[in-house]
């Protein structure tokens, strides 16, 4: 037998619609990709990973820009999360994807060279020591005011800074390098059993800057091979791993809630 639901009074229907609307997430960030300029995707081979990339030419326009984020605009307190970063963006700017941008200390301050909008926040770190950061050679992801992105071995960048040949507008130092001039880092062992979630960035032959985050634990050698052979990047830099590896990519439903130090993100400035 058919059944009939009782109709609601008009006032109750309006109240129900308002309640449902209030429960929807509010965001000024459109997650739709623009494949000509940037995109994100999830892949299953050679292991599960997520990757986002941006075309180099897109970063020389007024529409898209790579930016580093660390502290709240009105204080020295670190942002810590992607959610906090989103609250600081002006209404006409949208965060298309973001990732943790390097290693940090127990106060979430970067341990390597950091430049934000031309201001040096941390000096170039050429010290020797233990840990992944000091697995030399390490390197710096940096770009000038025109948006020209490069990954440079740290000591080589130091020489360029001294000769005034490099003028970073943004820069983040991390380590180790994964791929150096089309060669895998010489200290990586193909038979290593050190497996961790890892993320990194590469400047690639197809003129795209590619960010990858492994979804499963991998070795340094496996991750470097991904950048060299699959992503075709002659230079790639490890950013971090384990609990510090984080990705924000709403177009593929990735929204990590982890805390971190400096973040890197692709920002779109919307036309007025």
Tab-separated table of C-alpha atoms in Angstrom, residues 51 103 122 209 220:
chain	number	residue	atom	x	y	z
A	51	UNK	CA	50.759	14.761	-6.457
A	103	UNK	CA	61.856	20.880	8.646
A	122	UNK	CA	66.476	32.211	8.747
A	209	UNK	CA	56.903	22.168	-10.388
A	220	UNK	CA	64.437	7.519	0.184
